[in-house]
Amino acid sequence: MNRRDFLKSALALAALAPVTRIVAGEPSSGGKSPKDQTEKVTRRRYKNTSLTLPLLGFGMMRLPRLNPEKNEIDESVAQKMVDRAMEAGINYFDTAYPYHGGLSETFVGKALKKYPRSSYFLATKMWPHLLKTEADIDRMFQHQLRKLQTNYIDFYLLHALDKRLWPKAKALKVYEYLQKQKKAGKIRYLGFSFHDEPEVLAEIVRERPWDFAQIQLNYVDWELYRSREQYEILTKAGIPVVVMEPLRGGMLTTLTPRCLEIFKKANPNASVASWAFRYVGSLPNVLVILSGMTLPEHLEDNIKTFTGFQPLSNAERETIAQAVKAYHNTGAVACTNCKYCMPCPAGVNIPRIFGLYNSYKSSGNYWRGFNRIYAEFDPDMMASACVNCGACVKKCPQHINIPEELKKIHAEYEARTKKTACLRRGKAECPA
Ligand code: SF4
Ligand code: SF4
């Protein structure tokens, strides 16, 4: 996507009918320091109800640790962060059964015990991956209530749904169990978090009614991970969005030196993270943006960004578009997933392969970002099925040398697969 298209797409999305409303907000910039510590972060209204939620939520999966290699939470630092968050009006806490090896929910229960239950929102999740029988569902739910020291959960999610876990959750009737808990007053709002393609999301949205959904959304994934399509599906279905990975696991605070230079030049006082938060917060159907804050400095910087939250101006969108372009210059394929090249007469799924490859390039994680999915492709859809006919090249608006890129990607896949097999066999000499 060129810069003009990037801007156009972001503006078009801003025009989609929101199901959330900004409730409070004072002018601020990413670099301003709130002198008045009683200032509160901006809140958004849940649909047309009187319920308001802080635009910034506290993700409890990256809490400070006593030892970086272990799960134990540094509770004294984390408690101070929770207290400071509450003081700033950040009263949405998002945890999950497996976070910090199960210790996150226990900590959240302890940390919030001193506050009236009605003064904060608890969000937690049930991971179908951990369920074997229907009895496990109730066991896990009751365990969560005990750990969180509460008799109800405000926002309850089915965790990390994808094309494998959604059928499993349906077979185990997890949704039906959670609906019963909702009717019994143990759950206020029922949603899901999601990690897959928009087609799978559309199916989940079609098959059950949901109060909210949590998706991965940030300015790099907007096209790369097809977050734009996910956001559109949810907005059209009237489902408010909770954002996870607004910083792409912290990657958007480091990016590349060229990207950082672009941001600093545009606003020397704004933190790099504030650009990413303001990007997602400018989308009207975003209800809460989760930030997994590890250090008190992260929290303070975020409070500055979200106190009197300021949506991006057109000039600032342009700055982000420049940074995205610079980012794509660093090894990722410039594919924008427009699909103009499809169908390939040989059956190669071109945009999907480039999307996966780019996910690996931006995360640096070859196995999770690329191999995990690519290795399961039907051989006819793999890059190696390309017969170099050139039909796609003529149609690609980004002028990508598609057969060449496919060849490189598949060669890397084969080399890594060969090396891994060699290492597994315990050979002394394996390819570099
Ligand atoms: S060049 Fe390869 S990928 Fe492109 S259309 Fe032909 S066979 Fe498909
Ligand atoms: S490779 Fe295909 S999907 Fe990607 S930009 Fe080119 S035409 Fe669009």
Coordinates of C-alpha atoms and ligand atoms in Angstrom, one line a residue:
M1 CA 0.0 0.0 0.0
N2 CA 1.4 3.4 -0.9
R3 CA 1.2 6.3 1.5
R4 CA -1.9 7.8 0.0
D5 CA -3.7 4.5 0.2
F6 CA -2.6 4.0 3.8
L7 CA -4.1 7.4 4.7
K8 CA -7.2 6.8 2.7
S9 CA -7.8 3.4 4.4
A10 CA -7.3 4.8 7.9
L11 CA -9.7 7.7 7.2
A12 CA -12.3 5.4 5.7
L13 CA -12.2 3.2 8.8
A14 CA -12.6 6.2 11.0
A15 CA -15.9 6.9 9.3
L16 CA -17.3 3.5 10.1
A17 CA -20.2 3.8 12.6
P18 CA -18.7 3.4 16.0
V19 CA -20.3 1.4 18.8
T20 CA -18.2 3.2 21.4
R21 CA -18.2 6.9 22.3
I22 CA -15.5 9.1 23.8
V23 CA -16.8 10.2 27.1
A24 CA -14.1 12.5 28.5
G25 CA -11.0 14.0 27.0
E26 CA -8.8 17.1 27.3
P27 CA -6.3 18.3 24.8
S28 CA -2.9 16.7 25.3
S29 CA 0.2 15.6 23.4
G30 CA 2.2 12.5 23.5
G31 CA 4.9 14.3 25.4
K32 CA 3.0 16.3 27.9
S33 CA 3.5 15.6 31.6
P34 CA 0.3 15.8 33.7
K35 CA 1.3 17.9 36.7
D36 CA -2.0 17.2 38.3
Q37 CA -1.7 13.6 39.4
T38 CA -5.5 13.4 39.9
E39 CA -6.0 13.8 36.1
K40 CA -7.7 10.7 34.7
V41 CA -7.3 8.9 31.4
T42 CA -10.0 9.3 28.8
R43 CA -12.9 6.9 28.9
R44 CA -15.2 5.4 26.3
R45 CA -18.8 4.5 26.6
Y46 CA -19.8 0.9 26.0
K47 CA -22.4 1.0 23.2
N48 CA -25.3 3.1 24.3
T49 CA -25.1 2.2 28.0
S50 CA -24.0 4.3 31.0
L51 CA -21.0 2.0 31.4
T52 CA -17.7 3.8 30.7
L53 CA -14.3 2.1 30.4
P54 CA -10.8 3.6 30.4
L55 CA -9.3 3.8 26.9
L56 CA -6.1 2.3 28.4
G57 CA -6.4 -1.1 30.1
F58 CA -3.7 -2.7 32.2
G59 CA -2.6 -6.0 30.6
M60 CA -1.4 -8.3 33.4
M61 CA 0.8 -10.7 31.3
R62 CA 4.1 -8.8 31.4
L63 CA 4.2 -7.7 35.0
P64 CA 7.6 -7.0 36.6
R65 CA 9.4 -10.3 37.6
L66 CA 11.7 -11.2 40.4
N67 CA 13.8 -13.1 37.9
P68 CA 13.5 -12.4 34.1
E69 CA 13.7 -16.2 33.5
K70 CA 10.9 -17.1 35.9
N71 CA 7.2 -16.4 36.3
E72 CA 7.3 -15.0 39.8
I73 CA 5.9 -11.5 39.9
D74 CA 7.7 -8.7 41.8
E75 CA 4.6 -8.0 43.8
S76 CA 5.8 -4.9 45.5
V77 CA 6.6 -3.1 42.3
A78 CA 3.5 -4.5 40.6
Q79 CA 1.2 -3.4 43.5
K80 CA 2.5 0.1 43.2
M81 CA 1.8 0.1 39.5
V82 CA -1.8 -1.1 40.1
D83 CA -2.3 1.6 42.7
R84 CA -1.0 4.3 40.4
A85 CA -3.2 2.9 37.6
M86 CA -6.2 3.1 39.8
E87 CA -5.3 6.6 40.8
A88 CA -5.2 7.6 37.1
G89 CA -8.5 6.0 36.3
I90 CA -7.1 2.9 34.6
N91 CA -9.5 0.5 36.2
Y92 CA -9.7 -2.3 33.6
F93 CA -7.4 -5.2 34.4
D94 CA -6.9 -7.9 31.8
T95 CA -5.5 -11.3 32.9
A96 CA -5.9 -14.9 31.8
Y97 CA -5.6 -18.4 33.2
P98 CA -2.1 -19.1 31.9
Y99 CA -0.5 -15.6 32.3
H100 CA 2.7 -15.8 34.4
G101 CA 2.3 -19.6 34.6
G102 CA -1.1 -19.0 36.4
L103 CA 0.3 -16.5 38.9
S104 CA -1.2 -13.4 37.2
E105 CA -4.8 -14.1 38.3
T106 CA -3.6 -14.7 41.8
F107 CA -1.7 -11.5 42.0
V108 CA -4.6 -9.5 40.4
G109 CA -7.0 -10.9 43.1
K110 CA -4.6 -9.8 45.9
A111 CA -3.7 -6.4 44.4
L112 CA -7.3 -5.3 43.9
K113 CA -8.7 -6.7 47.2
K114 CA -8.2 -3.3 49.0
Y115 CA -10.5 -1.6 46.4
P116 CA -14.3 -1.8 46.4
R117 CA -15.3 -4.4 43.9
S118 CA -17.4 -2.0 41.9
S119 CA -14.5 0.4 41.4
Y120 CA -12.7 -1.7 38.8
F121 CA -13.3 -4.1 35.9
L122 CA -11.8 -7.6 35.8
A123 CA -11.2 -9.3 32.5
T124 CA -10.0 -12.9 32.3
K125 CA -10.1 -15.8 29.9
M126 CA -10.7 -19.5 29.5
W127 CA -8.3 -21.2 27.1
P128 CA -10.0 -24.1 25.3
H129 CA -6.5 -25.5 24.7
L130 CA -6.4 -26.5 28.4
L131 CA -9.8 -28.2 28.4
K132 CA -10.2 -31.9 27.9
T133 CA -13.7 -32.6 29.2
E134 CA -16.8 -30.5 29.9
A135 CA -16.1 -30.9 33.6
D136 CA -12.8 -29.1 33.1
I137 CA -14.7 -25.9 32.1
D138 CA -16.5 -25.5 35.5
R139 CA -13.3 -26.5 37.3
M140 CA -11.3 -23.8 35.6
F141 CA -14.0 -21.1 36.0
Q142 CA -14.4 -21.8 39.7
H143 CA -10.7 -21.8 40.2
Q144 CA -10.4 -18.4 38.5
L145 CA -13.1 -16.9 40.7
R146 CA -11.2 -18.1 43.8
K147 CA -7.8 -16.8 42.5
L148 CA -9.3 -13.5 41.6
Q149 CA -11.2 -13.3 45.0
T150 CA -14.4 -12.4 43.4
N151 CA -17.8 -13.8 42.7
Y152 CA -18.2 -12.3 39.2
I153 CA -16.0 -11.4 36.2
D154 CA -16.9 -8.2 34.3
F155 CA -15.4 -9.2 31.0
Y156 CA -14.9 -12.8 30.3
L157 CA -13.3 -14.2 27.2
L158 CA -12.8 -17.4 25.3
H159 CA -9.0 -17.2 24.9
A160 CA -7.1 -17.2 21.6
L161 CA -9.7 -18.6 19.3
D162 CA -8.5 -19.8 16.0
K163 CA -9.6 -22.3 13.4
R164 CA -8.5 -25.2 15.7
L165 CA -9.8 -23.9 19.1
W166 CA -13.2 -22.6 18.0
P167 CA -14.4 -26.0 16.8
K168 CA -13.0 -27.5 20.0
A169 CA -14.8 -24.9 22.2
K170 CA -18.0 -25.6 20.3
A171 CA -17.7 -29.4 20.8
L172 CA -17.2 -28.9 24.5
K173 CA -20.1 -26.4 24.7
V174 CA -17.9 -23.8 26.4
Y175 CA -20.0 -20.9 25.1
E176 CA -23.2 -22.5 26.4
Y177 CA -21.6 -23.0 29.9
L178 CA -20.4 -19.3 29.9
Q179 CA -23.9 -18.1 28.9
K180 CA -25.3 -19.9 31.9
Q181 CA -22.8 -18.1 34.1
K182 CA -23.8 -14.9 32.5
K183 CA -27.4 -15.5 33.3
A184 CA -26.5 -16.4 36.8
G185 CA -24.7 -13.0 37.2
K186 CA -21.2 -14.5 37.4
I187 CA -20.2 -12.9 34.0
R188 CA -21.3 -9.4 32.9
Y189 CA -20.0 -9.3 29.3
L190 CA -18.9 -12.3 27.2
G191 CA -16.3 -12.0 24.5
F192 CA -13.3 -13.8 22.9
S193 CA -9.8 -13.0 22.0
F194 CA -8.7 -14.0 18.5
H195 CA -5.6 -15.1 16.5
D196 CA -6.3 -16.1 13.0
E197 CA -7.6 -15.0 9.6
P198 CA -10.6 -12.7 9.1
E199 CA -12.5 -15.5 7.5
V200 CA -12.4 -17.4 10.8
L201 CA -13.4 -14.3 12.7
A202 CA -16.4 -13.8 10.4
E203 CA -17.5 -17.4 11.2
I204 CA -17.2 -16.9 15.0
V205 CA -19.1 -13.7 14.8
R206 CA -21.8 -15.3 12.7
E207 CA -22.2 -18.3 14.9
R208 CA -22.7 -16.8 18.3
P209 CA -23.7 -13.4 19.7
W210 CA -20.8 -11.6 21.5
D211 CA -20.6 -8.5 23.7
F212 CA -17.0 -7.6 22.7
A213 CA -13.9 -9.1 21.0
Q214 CA -10.2 -8.7 21.5
I215 CA -7.9 -8.6 18.5
Q216 CA -4.3 -7.8 17.6
L217 CA -4.3 -4.3 16.2
N218 CA -1.5 -1.8 15.4
Y219 CA -0.2 0.2 12.5
V220 CA 2.0 -2.5 11.1
D221 CA -0.5 -5.3 11.5
W222 CA -3.3 -3.1 10.0
E223 CA -2.5 -4.6 6.6
L224 CA 0.2 -7.2 7.4
Y225 CA -1.9 -9.3 9.8
R226 CA -5.2 -8.2 8.1
S227 CA -6.3 -6.4 11.3
R228 CA -8.1 -3.8 9.2
E229 CA -10.4 -6.6 7.9
Q230 CA -10.9 -7.9 11.4
Y231 CA -11.8 -4.5 12.7
E232 CA -14.3 -4.0 9.9
I233 CA -16.0 -7.3 10.5
L234 CA -16.4 -6.5 14.2
T235 CA -17.5 -2.9 13.6
K236 CA -20.1 -3.9 11.1
A237 CA -21.4 -6.5 13.5
G238 CA -21.7 -3.9 16.3
I239 CA -19.1 -5.6 18.5
P240 CA -16.8 -3.2 20.4
V241 CA -13.0 -3.9 20.0
V242 CA -10.5 -4.4 22.8
V243 CA -7.0 -4.1 21.4
M244 CA -4.1 -6.4 22.2
E245 CA -0.6 -6.0 21.0
P246 CA -0.9 -2.3 20.2
L247 CA 2.9 -2.2 20.3
R248 CA 3.3 -5.6 18.7
G249 CA 4.9 -7.1 21.8
G250 CA 7.1 -4.0 22.2
M251 CA 8.5 -4.2 18.7
L252 CA 6.9 -0.8 17.8
T253 CA 8.9 0.9 20.4
T254 CA 12.2 -0.1 18.7
L255 CA 11.4 -0.6 15.0
T256 CA 14.4 0.4 12.9
P257 CA 16.6 3.5 13.4
R258 CA 15.1 5.1 10.4
C259 CA 11.6 4.7 11.7
L260 CA 12.6 6.1 15.1
E261 CA 14.2 9.1 13.4
I262 CA 10.9 9.8 11.5
F263 CA 8.9 9.9 14.7
K264 CA 11.4 12.0 16.6
K265 CA 11.6 14.5 13.8
A266 CA 7.9 14.9 13.8
N267 CA 7.6 15.3 17.5
P268 CA 10.7 15.2 19.6
N269 CA 8.7 15.2 22.9
A270 CA 6.4 12.3 22.0
S271 CA 7.5 8.8 23.0
V272 CA 7.6 6.3 20.1
A273 CA 5.0 4.2 22.0
S274 CA 2.6 7.1 22.1
W275 CA 2.3 7.1 18.3
A276 CA 1.2 3.5 18.3
F277 CA -1.3 4.0 21.0
R278 CA -2.8 7.1 19.4
Y279 CA -3.0 5.2 16.1
V280 CA -5.3 2.5 17.5
G281 CA -7.1 4.9 19.9
S282 CA -8.1 7.0 16.8
L283 CA -10.3 4.2 15.6
P284 CA -13.8 4.9 16.9
N285 CA -14.9 1.3 17.6
V286 CA -11.9 0.7 19.9
L287 CA -13.2 0.5 23.4
V288 CA -10.1 -0.4 25.5
I289 CA -6.4 -0.6 24.5
L290 CA -4.4 -3.1 26.5
S291 CA -0.8 -2.4 27.4
G292 CA 1.2 -5.0 29.1
M293 CA 3.3 -2.6 31.3
T294 CA 6.4 -4.0 32.9
L295 CA 8.0 -0.9 34.4
P296 CA 6.5 2.1 36.2
E297 CA 8.0 4.3 33.5
H298 CA 5.8 2.5 30.9
L299 CA 2.8 3.3 33.0
E300 CA 3.7 7.0 33.4
D301 CA 4.3 7.4 29.7
N302 CA 1.0 5.8 28.9
I303 CA -0.8 8.0 31.4
K304 CA 0.5 11.0 29.6
T305 CA -0.7 9.7 26.2
F306 CA -4.2 8.7 27.5
T307 CA -4.9 11.7 29.7
G308 CA -7.0 13.9 27.5
F309 CA -6.4 11.4 24.6
Q310 CA -5.8 13.2 21.3
P311 CA -6.6 11.3 18.1
L312 CA -4.1 11.6 15.3
S313 CA -4.2 14.5 12.9
N314 CA -3.8 13.9 9.2
A315 CA -0.2 15.1 9.3
E316 CA 0.5 12.6 12.1
R317 CA -1.1 9.8 10.0
E318 CA 1.3 10.8 7.3
T319 CA 4.2 10.4 9.7
I320 CA 3.1 6.9 10.6
A321 CA 2.7 6.1 6.9
Q322 CA 6.3 7.1 6.3
A323 CA 7.5 5.0 9.2
V324 CA 5.6 2.0 8.0
K325 CA 7.2 2.5 4.6
A326 CA 10.6 2.7 6.1
Y327 CA 9.8 -0.5 8.1
H328 CA 8.9 -2.4 4.9
N329 CA 12.2 -1.4 3.5
T330 CA 13.9 -3.6 6.0
G331 CA 13.5 -7.1 4.5
A332 CA 9.7 -7.6 4.5
V333 CA 8.1 -8.1 1.1
A334 CA 6.2 -4.9 0.2
C335 CA 2.9 -6.9 -0.3
T336 CA -0.2 -5.1 0.9
N337 CA -2.5 -8.1 0.6
C338 CA -4.6 -6.5 -2.1
K339 CA -4.9 -9.9 -3.9
Y340 CA -4.8 -8.4 -7.4
C341 CA -2.4 -11.1 -8.3
M342 CA -4.9 -13.8 -7.5
P343 CA -5.8 -16.4 -8.6
C344 CA -2.5 -17.8 -9.6
P345 CA -3.0 -20.4 -12.4
A346 CA -0.6 -22.8 -10.6
G347 CA -2.6 -22.4 -7.3
V348 CA 0.1 -20.6 -5.2
N349 CA -1.4 -18.5 -2.4
I350 CA 0.8 -15.5 -3.0
P351 CA -0.5 -12.9 -0.5
R352 CA -0.8 -15.5 2.2
I353 CA 2.8 -16.6 1.8
F354 CA 4.0 -13.0 1.8
G355 CA 1.9 -12.1 4.8
L356 CA 3.4 -15.0 6.8
Y357 CA 6.9 -14.2 5.7
N358 CA 6.4 -10.5 6.8
S359 CA 5.1 -11.6 10.1
Y360 CA 8.3 -13.5 10.7
K361 CA 10.4 -10.5 9.4
S362 CA 8.8 -8.1 11.8
S363 CA 8.8 -10.4 14.8
G364 CA 12.1 -12.0 14.1
N365 CA 10.4 -15.3 15.1
Y366 CA 10.7 -17.7 12.1
W367 CA 9.0 -20.6 13.8
R368 CA 6.0 -18.9 15.2
G369 CA 5.7 -16.2 12.6
F370 CA 6.1 -18.3 9.5
N371 CA 7.0 -22.0 9.7
R372 CA 4.1 -23.0 12.0
I373 CA 1.5 -22.2 9.3
Y374 CA 3.5 -22.5 6.1
A375 CA 4.6 -26.1 6.8
E376 CA 1.0 -27.1 6.9
F377 CA 0.2 -25.7 3.4
D378 CA -1.0 -28.1 0.7
P379 CA 2.1 -28.5 -1.5
D380 CA 0.1 -27.0 -4.4
M381 CA -0.3 -23.7 -2.6
M382 CA 3.4 -23.4 -1.5
A383 CA 5.8 -21.1 -3.1
S384 CA 7.6 -24.0 -4.8
A385 CA 4.5 -24.6 -7.0
C386 CA 5.2 -21.4 -8.9
V387 CA 5.9 -22.1 -12.6
N388 CA 7.2 -18.6 -13.3
C389 CA 4.5 -17.7 -15.8
G390 CA 4.7 -14.1 -14.8
A391 CA 0.9 -13.5 -14.9
C392 CA 0.9 -12.1 -11.3
V393 CA 3.8 -9.7 -11.9
K394 CA 1.8 -7.7 -14.4
K395 CA -1.1 -7.3 -12.0
C396 CA 0.9 -6.4 -8.9
P397 CA 0.5 -2.6 -8.1
Q398 CA 3.6 -2.8 -5.9
H399 CA 5.7 -4.1 -8.8
I400 CA 7.0 -7.0 -6.7
N401 CA 9.0 -9.6 -8.5
I402 CA 6.7 -12.2 -7.1
P403 CA 8.3 -15.4 -8.6
E404 CA 11.7 -14.2 -7.4
E405 CA 10.4 -13.5 -3.8
L406 CA 8.6 -16.8 -3.7
K407 CA 11.7 -18.6 -4.7
K408 CA 13.8 -17.0 -2.0
I409 CA 11.2 -17.7 0.7
H410 CA 10.8 -21.3 -0.2
A411 CA 14.6 -21.8 -0.4
E412 CA 14.9 -20.4 3.2
Y413 CA 12.1 -22.7 4.3
E414 CA 13.8 -25.8 2.8
A415 CA 17.2 -24.8 4.2
R416 CA 15.8 -24.4 7.7
T417 CA 13.8 -27.6 7.5
K418 CA 16.8 -29.5 6.3
K419 CA 19.0 -28.1 9.1
T420 CA 16.4 -28.8 11.8
A421 CA 16.1 -32.4 10.6
C422 CA 19.8 -32.8 10.6
L423 CA 20.1 -31.4 14.2
R424 CA 17.4 -33.7 15.4
R425 CA 19.3 -36.7 14.0
G426 CA 22.2 -35.5 16.2
K427 CA 24.6 -35.2 13.3
A428 CA 27.9 -33.5 14.1
E429 CA 27.9 -31.4 10.9
C430 CA 24.7 -29.7 9.8
P431 CA 24.3 -27.0 7.1
A432 CA 24.9 -23.5 8.5
Ligands
SF4_1 S1 4.5 -16.4 -11.7 FE1 4.2 -18.1 -10.3 S2 3.1 -17.2 -8.7 FE2 2.9 -15.8 -10.4 S3 1.0 -16.4 -11.4 FE3 2.7 -17.5 -12.4 S4 2.8 -19.4 -11.3 FE4 1.6 -18.1 -10.0
SF4_2 S1 1.8 -9.6 -4.3 FE1 -0.4 -9.8 -4.8 S2 -1.4 -9.3 -3.0 FE2 0.7 -8.6 -2.7 S3 0.7 -6.4 -3.4 FE3 1.2 -7.6 -5.2 S4 -0.8 -8.0 -6.2 FE4 -1.2 -7.3 -4.1

